[in-house]
XYZ file of C-alpha atoms in Angstrom:
666
model
C -35.112 19.334 -1.427
C -33.770 21.642 -4.076
C -29.956 21.873 -4.174
C -30.144 25.656 -4.596
C -29.218 28.028 -1.757
C -27.782 25.296 0.436
C -25.509 27.880 2.108
C -28.538 29.761 3.471
C -30.018 26.841 5.401
C -27.988 27.048 8.584
C -28.594 29.494 11.405
C -25.236 31.182 10.921
C -25.710 31.670 7.197
C -29.201 33.029 7.674
C -27.992 35.521 10.285
C -25.160 36.627 7.990
C -27.703 37.080 5.214
C -29.908 39.209 7.464
C -26.883 41.276 8.481
C -26.032 41.849 4.838
C -29.615 42.991 4.276
C -29.225 45.581 7.047
C -26.064 46.878 5.369
C -27.845 47.118 2.031
C -30.681 49.005 3.693
C -28.302 51.645 5.077
C -26.556 51.850 1.713
C -29.809 52.393 -0.183
C -31.449 54.740 2.316
C -28.492 57.073 2.792
C -26.388 56.457 -0.287
C -23.556 55.152 1.873
C -22.217 51.747 0.726
C -19.050 51.952 2.827
C -20.965 53.348 5.779
C -23.465 50.488 5.548
C -20.681 47.924 5.827
C -19.075 49.724 8.770
C -22.478 50.156 10.426
C -23.177 46.441 10.690
C -19.597 45.685 11.727
C -19.689 48.277 14.513
C -23.275 48.050 15.720
C -25.456 45.303 14.244
C -23.306 42.157 14.393
C -22.200 41.060 17.862
C -19.834 38.637 16.145
C -18.382 39.483 12.748
C -16.637 37.073 10.429
C -14.250 39.128 8.298
C -14.562 36.588 5.521
C -17.998 38.090 4.875
C -16.689 41.637 4.421
C -16.090 41.308 0.697
C -19.476 39.734 0.020
C -21.359 42.311 2.098
C -19.445 45.164 0.467
C -20.383 43.823 -2.950
C -24.017 43.712 -1.827
C -23.930 47.316 -0.547
C -22.364 48.527 -3.792
C -25.038 46.737 -5.805
C -27.732 48.246 -3.599
C -26.295 51.751 -3.986
C -25.935 51.354 -7.751
C -29.532 50.183 -8.087
C -31.008 53.008 -6.022
C -28.829 55.604 -7.758
C -30.049 54.379 -11.161
C -33.699 54.470 -10.075
C -33.318 57.949 -8.553
C -31.744 59.252 -11.747
C -34.767 58.050 -13.686
C -37.303 59.427 -11.221
C -35.587 62.814 -10.961
C -35.005 62.977 -14.735
C -31.244 63.257 -14.249
C -29.709 60.527 -16.423
C -26.274 59.229 -15.450
C -26.278 61.308 -12.246
C -25.512 59.756 -8.852
C -27.862 60.856 -6.097
C -26.383 62.273 -2.850
C -28.996 62.473 -0.125
C -27.901 65.664 1.677
C -25.438 67.097 -0.797
C -24.165 70.508 0.293
C -24.564 73.359 -2.141
C -21.178 75.029 -1.589
C -17.763 73.559 -0.810
C -15.842 75.426 1.893
C -12.111 74.740 2.376
C -11.067 73.323 5.729
C -9.736 75.722 8.339
C -8.004 74.011 11.242
C -9.536 76.605 13.568
C -12.890 74.845 13.151
C -11.608 71.970 15.301
C -11.805 74.069 18.480
C -15.533 74.907 18.188
C -16.134 71.294 17.130
C -14.900 70.158 20.557
C -17.507 72.254 22.377
C -20.211 71.270 19.894
C -19.385 67.602 20.508
C -19.707 68.164 24.246
C -23.106 69.848 23.855
C -24.412 67.183 21.483
C -23.153 64.434 23.808
C -25.060 65.883 26.766
C -28.244 66.412 24.763
C -28.006 62.898 23.342
C -27.957 61.590 26.909
C -31.181 63.499 27.588
C -32.659 62.084 24.380
C -31.705 58.533 25.363
C -32.940 58.683 28.949
C -36.229 60.387 28.095
C -36.842 57.947 25.254
C -36.289 54.984 27.571
C -38.630 56.489 30.175
C -41.319 56.926 27.523
C -40.739 53.387 26.267
C -41.187 51.919 29.758
C -44.329 53.971 30.299
C -45.725 52.961 26.904
C -45.167 49.266 27.599
C -46.931 49.596 30.918
C -49.862 51.790 29.853
C -50.283 51.588 26.062
C -49.049 48.221 24.837
C -51.369 45.958 26.934
C -54.425 47.637 25.358
C -54.824 47.070 21.591
C -57.176 50.039 21.175
C -54.743 52.437 22.837
C -51.922 50.973 20.782
C -53.922 51.644 17.611
C -55.064 55.154 18.528
C -51.734 56.449 19.850
C -50.034 56.957 16.430
C -53.174 58.638 15.092
C -53.213 61.023 18.038
C -49.497 61.765 17.702
C -49.835 62.541 13.993
C -52.899 64.737 14.533
C -51.316 66.734 17.354
C -47.967 67.264 15.611
C -49.432 68.190 12.216
C -51.914 70.608 13.806
C -49.235 72.206 15.960
C -46.754 72.481 13.091
C -49.257 74.057 10.707
C -50.712 76.492 13.247
C -47.279 77.598 14.415
C -46.178 78.098 10.808
C -49.192 80.330 10.205
C -48.559 82.333 13.371
C -44.801 82.719 12.889
C -43.467 85.901 11.223
C -42.504 85.978 7.560
C -39.138 87.148 6.255
C -38.098 88.743 2.998
C -35.943 86.683 0.675
C -32.388 87.979 0.324
C -30.072 87.862 -2.677
C -26.446 87.117 -1.816
C -23.595 89.433 -2.630
C -19.882 88.716 -2.889
C -16.804 90.831 -3.457
C -13.115 90.064 -3.347
C -13.016 89.442 0.402
C -16.564 89.283 1.780
C -19.510 86.909 1.625
C -22.981 88.227 2.356
C -25.674 85.769 3.310
C -28.666 85.001 1.120
C -31.724 82.785 1.185
C -32.425 79.746 -0.916
C -34.643 79.811 -3.958
C -38.177 80.779 -2.976
C -39.472 77.580 -4.545
C -37.488 75.579 -1.980
C -38.919 77.499 0.982
C -42.358 77.418 2.587
C -44.494 80.496 2.067
C -47.554 79.364 4.060
C -49.343 82.468 5.324
C -46.804 84.781 3.672
C -47.043 87.256 0.801
C -45.076 87.208 -2.431
C -41.267 87.139 -2.094
C -41.500 86.256 1.599
C -41.175 82.927 3.378
C -41.784 81.355 6.774
C -38.581 80.015 8.392
C -40.505 77.925 10.920
C -42.869 76.652 8.246
C -39.884 75.655 6.086
C -38.601 73.474 8.930
C -41.893 72.027 10.184
C -43.964 71.564 7.039
C -41.282 69.853 4.994
C -40.244 66.222 5.283
C -37.430 65.389 7.677
C -35.019 64.790 4.801
C -35.820 68.184 3.290
C -35.390 69.760 6.723
C -31.883 68.319 6.978
C -31.043 69.676 3.520
C -32.187 73.164 4.558
C -30.126 73.034 7.746
C -27.043 71.908 5.799
C -27.208 74.805 3.317
C -24.272 77.234 3.392
C -23.965 80.999 3.033
C -27.542 81.227 4.350
C -26.658 82.494 7.814
C -29.862 84.326 8.785
C -32.268 82.218 6.768
C -33.237 80.550 10.064
C -32.985 82.996 12.997
C -31.861 81.758 16.411
C -35.342 82.018 17.928
C -36.813 79.898 15.167
C -34.119 77.243 15.587
C -34.641 77.074 19.360
C -38.411 76.795 19.029
C -38.150 74.183 16.277
C -35.630 72.149 18.282
C -37.906 72.021 21.338
C -40.879 70.989 19.197
C -39.075 68.374 17.110
C -37.003 66.995 20.007
C -40.154 66.402 22.061
C -42.016 64.824 19.160
C -39.138 62.559 18.118
C -38.500 61.374 21.668
C -42.121 60.428 22.227
C -42.873 59.025 18.769
C -39.995 56.548 18.779
C -41.392 53.244 19.989
C -45.008 53.847 19.014
C -46.884 51.264 16.957
C -45.867 52.878 13.685
C -42.742 52.774 11.557
C -40.853 55.945 12.482
C -37.171 55.168 12.929
C -34.509 57.043 14.842
C -31.752 57.864 12.362
C -33.363 60.803 10.572
C -34.770 62.307 13.824
C -31.307 62.133 15.364
C -29.823 63.840 12.303
C -32.455 66.584 12.420
C -31.906 67.232 16.120
C -28.138 67.293 15.736
C -28.261 69.510 12.644
C -30.511 71.990 14.451
C -28.126 72.157 17.413
C -25.149 72.539 15.109
C -26.739 75.297 13.021
C -27.709 77.233 16.142
C -24.155 76.808 17.432
C -22.695 78.044 14.129
C -25.077 81.019 14.086
C -23.842 82.040 17.524
C -20.223 81.816 16.309
C -20.935 83.995 13.277
C -22.752 86.613 15.353
C -20.034 86.650 17.965
C -16.808 86.356 16.017
C -17.400 87.514 12.441
C -15.616 90.730 11.511
C -18.515 91.713 9.231
C -21.951 92.509 10.562
C -25.278 91.604 9.040
C -24.727 87.858 8.837
C -21.685 87.992 6.587
C -18.091 86.921 6.953
C -14.824 87.151 5.117
C -13.427 84.368 2.959
C -10.977 83.508 5.735
C -13.930 83.057 8.100
C -15.983 80.669 5.959
C -15.371 77.949 8.547
C -17.908 79.795 10.751
C -20.775 79.007 8.390
C -23.757 77.525 10.307
C -24.254 74.925 7.564
C -20.809 73.494 8.359
C -21.674 73.052 12.044
C -25.070 71.626 11.164
C -23.217 68.761 9.453
C -20.836 68.370 12.397
C -23.677 68.517 14.936
C -25.722 65.889 13.093
C -22.847 63.417 13.242
C -22.053 64.250 16.883
C -25.648 63.805 18.077
C -25.977 60.578 16.098
C -22.791 59.259 17.703
C -23.869 60.329 21.184
C -27.049 58.277 20.899
C -25.607 55.175 19.218
C -21.910 55.337 20.368
C -20.709 54.525 16.868
C -17.704 56.405 15.511
C -16.111 54.949 12.385
C -19.331 54.221 10.558
C -20.863 57.620 11.377
C -17.781 59.466 10.134
C -18.032 57.685 6.800
C -21.828 57.973 6.624
C -21.732 61.744 7.181
C -19.165 62.168 4.420
C -21.223 60.042 2.034
C -24.462 61.780 3.046
C -23.208 65.299 2.335
C -20.635 64.524 -0.342
C -18.153 66.820 1.435
C -14.788 65.526 2.587
C -13.312 68.876 3.634
C -14.692 68.944 7.174
C -14.107 65.303 8.031
C -11.540 66.202 10.713
C -13.845 68.494 12.782
C -16.635 65.957 12.348
C -14.401 63.187 13.688
C -13.376 65.312 16.673
C -16.984 66.165 17.542
C -18.063 62.538 17.162
C -15.332 61.277 19.508
C -16.119 63.952 22.120
C -19.866 63.308 21.955
C -19.396 59.550 22.202
C -17.147 59.713 25.249
C -19.335 62.314 26.943
C -22.438 60.186 26.508
C -20.588 57.052 27.674
C -20.052 58.704 31.046
C -23.780 59.190 31.698
C -25.788 56.464 29.952
C -25.818 53.339 27.848
C -26.197 53.493 24.054
C -29.790 53.918 22.966
C -29.922 50.759 20.844
C -28.297 48.654 23.552
C -30.658 50.016 26.197
C -33.632 49.095 24.018
C -32.253 45.584 23.599
C -31.985 45.395 27.381
C -35.642 46.405 27.718
C -36.544 43.629 25.276
C -34.523 41.133 27.361
C -32.169 40.397 24.478
C -28.826 39.159 25.904
C -26.547 41.401 23.866
C -22.978 41.479 25.186
C -21.387 44.957 25.017
C -17.953 45.216 23.496
C -16.438 46.660 26.672
C -16.852 45.555 30.238
C -15.204 46.219 33.591
C -11.995 44.213 33.261
C -11.004 44.769 36.903
C -14.306 43.300 38.066
C -14.047 40.202 35.891
C -10.442 39.450 36.842
C -11.569 38.608 40.378
C -13.984 35.867 39.296
C -13.908 32.555 37.473
C -16.253 30.574 35.278
C -17.546 28.741 38.351
C -18.912 32.021 39.749
C -21.130 32.705 36.763
C -22.051 29.221 35.531
C -25.392 27.491 36.089
C -24.643 24.269 37.904
C -27.971 22.440 37.466
C -27.484 21.219 33.919
C -29.873 19.029 31.967
C -27.865 16.255 30.327
C -28.741 13.474 27.906
C -27.026 10.187 27.152
C -25.778 9.161 23.745
C -28.393 6.421 23.774
C -31.376 7.696 25.672
C -34.956 6.771 26.424
C -37.188 8.545 23.941
C -39.601 9.351 26.767
C -36.788 11.165 28.579
C -35.868 13.168 25.487
C -39.475 14.204 24.891
C -40.020 15.078 28.543
C -36.907 17.252 28.545
C -38.053 19.075 25.426
C -41.438 19.638 27.014
C -40.288 20.619 30.488
C -37.570 23.100 29.527
C -36.813 25.722 26.935
C -33.076 25.078 26.816
C -31.555 25.392 23.383
C -28.726 22.875 23.872
C -27.936 19.915 26.098
C -24.613 18.321 27.056
C -24.406 14.671 26.024
C -22.713 12.223 28.379
C -21.602 8.601 28.261
C -21.634 6.218 31.195
C -18.141 4.865 31.890
C -17.272 1.533 33.468
C -16.617 3.146 36.849
C -20.141 4.577 36.916
C -19.218 8.193 36.167
C -20.716 10.187 33.362
C -18.146 11.517 30.896
C -18.816 14.440 28.615
C -19.138 13.535 24.929
C -20.409 16.686 23.242
C -23.400 18.981 22.758
C -26.679 18.540 20.948
C -29.067 21.360 20.119
C -32.799 21.338 20.588
C -33.309 21.993 16.906
C -31.180 19.017 15.860
C -33.095 16.754 18.266
C -36.397 17.838 16.762
C -35.143 17.326 13.223
C -33.683 13.940 14.202
C -36.951 12.755 15.764
C -38.747 13.703 12.546
C -36.634 11.315 10.463
C -38.850 8.978 8.425
C -36.469 6.116 9.298
C -37.406 6.428 13.002
C -41.117 5.947 12.572
C -42.437 2.735 14.190
C -46.169 2.001 13.938
C -48.194 1.294 17.086
C -45.603 2.841 19.405
C -46.373 5.514 21.970
C -43.613 7.297 23.836
C -45.137 10.713 24.416
C -44.601 11.883 28.022
C -47.703 11.666 30.143
C -49.273 14.651 31.881
C -48.601 13.112 35.320
C -44.886 12.915 34.582
C -44.812 16.525 33.459
C -46.795 17.809 36.457
C -44.559 15.885 38.842
C -41.453 17.221 37.148
C -42.558 20.850 37.326
C -43.930 20.618 40.868
C -40.840 19.028 42.351
C -38.303 21.329 40.745
C -40.053 24.649 40.307
C -39.921 24.739 36.541
C -42.975 27.004 36.461
C -41.084 29.702 38.354
C -37.588 29.054 37.093
C -37.601 27.202 33.802
C -34.158 28.370 32.838
C -31.847 26.299 34.930
C -33.515 23.395 36.802
C -32.522 19.821 36.194
C -35.804 17.848 35.959
C -36.328 14.781 38.118
C -39.166 12.439 38.792
C -39.557 11.002 35.319
C -40.716 7.455 34.786
C -40.047 5.703 31.499
C -42.974 4.163 29.762
C -41.013 1.041 28.874
C -37.888 0.363 30.980
C -35.098 -1.426 29.232
C -32.207 -3.469 30.455
C -28.615 -2.484 29.609
C -28.334 -5.283 27.070
C -31.216 -3.828 25.121
C -28.975 -0.876 24.250
C -26.383 -2.986 22.480
C -26.138 -2.276 18.795
C -27.640 -5.560 17.728
C -30.577 -5.057 20.117
C -31.406 -1.503 19.096
C -34.606 -1.060 17.100
C -33.877 -1.565 13.386
C -35.067 1.941 12.597
C -32.468 3.436 14.984
C -29.698 1.375 13.416
C -30.853 2.445 9.958
C -30.897 6.107 10.985
C -27.378 5.886 12.422
C -26.077 4.929 8.967
C -27.380 8.107 7.383
C -24.937 10.112 5.299
C -24.282 13.794 5.810
C -25.881 14.682 2.471
C -29.039 12.788 3.425
C -29.184 14.571 6.775
C -28.871 18.042 5.240
C -31.494 17.165 2.638
C -33.884 16.052 5.382
C -33.203 19.154 7.460
C -33.648 21.474 4.499
C -36.875 19.836 3.437
C -38.383 20.392 6.868
C -37.488 24.063 7.021
C -38.494 24.744 3.443
C -41.871 23.155 4.073
C -42.664 24.577 7.473
C -40.268 27.439 8.215
C -38.310 27.991 11.408
C -41.003 29.683 13.480
C -43.803 27.387 12.409
C -41.565 24.377 12.970
C -40.942 25.312 16.620
C -44.567 26.291 17.204
C -45.697 22.921 15.860
C -43.314 21.091 18.153
C -44.394 23.126 21.164
C -48.009 22.280 20.392
C -47.286 18.578 20.043
C -45.359 18.397 23.292
C -47.901 20.478 25.181
C -50.945 18.511 24.069
C -49.365 15.085 23.729
C -51.269 14.752 20.478
C -50.314 12.030 18.094
C -48.500 13.062 14.972
C -45.301 12.835 13.050
C -42.272 12.523 15.292
C -44.261 11.816 18.506
C -46.492 8.757 18.520
C -44.466 6.432 16.297
C -40.978 6.751 17.724
C -38.883 3.846 19.032
C -38.433 3.531 22.818
C -34.698 4.343 22.552
C -32.860 6.780 20.289
C -29.180 7.070 19.403
C -28.106 10.731 19.589
C -24.540 10.074 18.470
C -25.639 10.949 14.949
C -26.228 14.611 15.832
C -23.758 15.221 18.662
C -21.313 18.096 18.211
C -18.128 16.477 19.504
C -15.977 19.595 19.446
C -17.796 22.270 21.466
C -15.964 24.928 23.438
C -15.334 23.913 27.057
C -13.518 25.502 30.012
C -12.540 24.329 33.508
C -14.328 25.811 36.555
C -11.313 27.955 37.489
C -11.121 29.575 34.031
C -10.787 33.367 34.243
C -14.104 35.184 33.768
C -12.510 37.936 31.679
C -11.211 35.372 29.200
C -14.605 33.670 29.251
C -16.309 36.925 28.312
C -13.890 37.635 25.491
C -14.350 34.083 24.233
C -18.089 34.665 23.924
C -17.504 37.953 22.104
C -14.708 36.893 19.764
C -15.953 33.429 18.803
C -19.682 34.191 18.899
C -20.602 31.475 21.392
C -24.080 30.668 22.600
C -23.144 28.013 25.143
C -19.962 27.187 27.016
C -19.737 23.919 28.937
C -17.779 23.880 32.203
C -15.969 20.585 32.827
C -14.254 19.304 35.930
C -12.061 16.706 34.267
C -14.568 14.919 32.043
C -17.600 15.640 34.217
C -20.132 18.309 33.325
C -20.412 20.682 36.293
C -21.992 23.736 34.685
C -22.904 25.663 31.597
C -22.571 29.353 30.723
C -24.732 31.364 28.351
C -24.892 35.040 27.463
C -27.730 35.489 29.918
C -25.492 34.236 32.709
C -22.826 36.803 31.839
C -25.323 39.673 31.685
C -27.006 38.502 34.879
C -23.640 38.655 36.597
C -23.260 42.371 35.845
C -25.832 43.150 38.530
C -23.783 44.306 41.503
C -26.116 42.853 44.126
C -26.228 39.481 42.391
C -22.467 39.500 41.989
C -21.915 40.188 45.682
C -24.251 37.365 46.596
C -22.765 34.823 44.222
C -20.861 31.910 45.667
C -19.025 29.378 43.618
C -19.560 25.742 44.444
C -15.901 25.188 43.733
C -14.816 27.833 46.223
C -17.251 26.571 48.867
C -15.790 23.093 48.867
C -16.520 19.789 47.175
C -19.486 18.883 49.340
C -21.929 20.720 47.100
C -20.772 18.861 44.034
C -22.039 15.539 45.348
C -25.591 16.919 45.466
C -25.779 17.283 41.695
C -28.075 14.858 39.984
C -28.697 14.334 36.308
C -31.945 13.755 34.538
C -30.814 10.362 33.312
C -29.594 9.310 36.747
C -32.875 10.223 38.444
C -34.800 8.359 35.788
C -32.760 5.200 36.183
C -32.963 5.305 39.990
C -36.754 5.300 39.823
C -36.807 2.435 37.345
C -34.156 0.441 39.245
C -32.440 0.065 35.922
C -28.657 0.483 35.684
C -27.404 2.988 33.108
C -26.870 1.532 29.645
C -23.338 1.028 28.454
C -22.586 2.464 25.023
C -21.702 -0.160 22.487
C -19.517 0.346 19.468
C -21.520 0.555 16.291
C -20.492 -0.606 12.883
C -21.714 2.606 11.284
C -19.703 5.789 11.354
C -21.560 8.799 12.847
C -22.086 11.805 10.661
C -20.099 13.973 13.046
C -17.038 11.846 12.314
C -17.500 10.866 8.699
C -18.340 14.437 7.662
C -15.186 15.861 9.085
C -16.113 16.653 12.699
C -19.405 18.359 12.076
C -20.044 21.170 14.549
C -23.326 22.862 15.289
C -23.658 26.604 15.131
C -22.887 28.431 18.372
C -23.351 32.020 17.294
C -26.051 34.138 18.951
C -29.524 34.453 17.453
C -32.134 36.806 18.859
C -34.997 34.550 17.778
C -33.558 31.521 19.616
C -32.156 33.150 22.771
C -35.392 32.614 24.658
C -35.556 28.933 23.870
C -32.890 28.474 26.461
């Protein structure tokens, strides 16, 4: 109940905080505060509120400042900012370098497609063969590490050694040289010699990138060594990603791209330099393999992730070199568009394998223009009344995993009119109010009701979209019992709650139990029917008007599907109610939109509103089925003397932005 950190106790604020943490992680790991901000805006956040840009940027700067200070202390370099892959020599930009950058972007784009497809094939195989067996899952990383380390060390011992070379320069020529012998690996080599393959395989991945980025070291890594190392590292990085060990993909993608780029630059020097022996003139410095290693790293990274702006900035901040930003941008754009033609982005494809409904930023506009919201909506919607039987509410929570429910009100003509939306989380928090506890009251749904509900409507096979029927209330009430003066005193007392009291109650629950534990506890209570807080002492009727979001986003059935998709993307919706007048006829979620992308499903889809009105009459609501079985007419809402929170607090609205943790509750 502490008043501190109140802004971090809603789902939206927590997701923004997590997003800011991702930006700080990129900033600290790669020394790229601006790149970290652009990274989350372009890739991490499916919906970005620009009001958060300043706060996140401040966080990334603080993260970069902290890590730079710590690195200066560790490396005994006081007051020195640390650049992760800082290049050793600055080379002026030559516009001619743009032409080779185009071809390098094309090559990196094609190889990134191979990397993505092979990685996804390995991931599918691993989930089918390795993941179901804990022992295999445990032994796989050990086997990978043993095989790669053994292969890398043995190959380094068997590879030839090369003599170190001291560079020479005159007024117009640059002769290549090797790095300091202390920076190179001399495993299996004599004095003043080094192993090029050992330098690449026996060093850490970050040190490998630094070696590949070095300039005026043309023949330090011969072409044969680069090809062999690329095949070894590419295979290892493709297979290792997704194993039960923290490996990551960013550094492996940079290493693969830098290796391709350095090999490409070496070929250019050998083929077009006017000086033999690995040298070039000052006018030909743009041919340096270290330059194309930087360009190739960014191009391969972009081909796998399809990011452009953030990678351009990250590569500049990684290397501390702004001169070759233009060729890097050209290669990144070419690689991204080449990879787009053949495959999905790697991160998005992995989300798809995890069944996370992530909406891509671009979709086939021509396809969506031909359809409406009625073609994609789910028509069997579970609805609740403003004043509902507690047994019905509990049975709905138990029988379905929906995250939100439309709330309706029975009008005088017998039709149900849409009032607003209520989330599953708010219902659970509401039912845990101390004011609602009534001793010696039992309203938990019986097992017979639940079995009947699932058997009649196939909830075991399709729990996502069936409207449950067959419920029987434990204590039927007459319509007059729902009048304000006849409501249980605890319900009337709860309806008078202030917004500050509600937030304090909600915060106290989550601070005590935590989100995940809170939902697990509720699932256990509903599954077992055990007595406990919020289950066995509830009143027979509850008033949901306290927690109803009265201003949700709604669309008519004939609303254009393209506009519906953009509404989900731009506003960050989780649910979109489809109304025919004031009647709820459907609901749309992100899963519905992604499900509709399947061509076969799309061809087989038929809208109830294009097939005629006869299908509409077959819809039945949970509340209606319940009242038909009890021969009890629907209760009429009565005006209350108290003002609901949603009105007194300035039209309170529940969060509708997407959350990975809660997608599967629906």
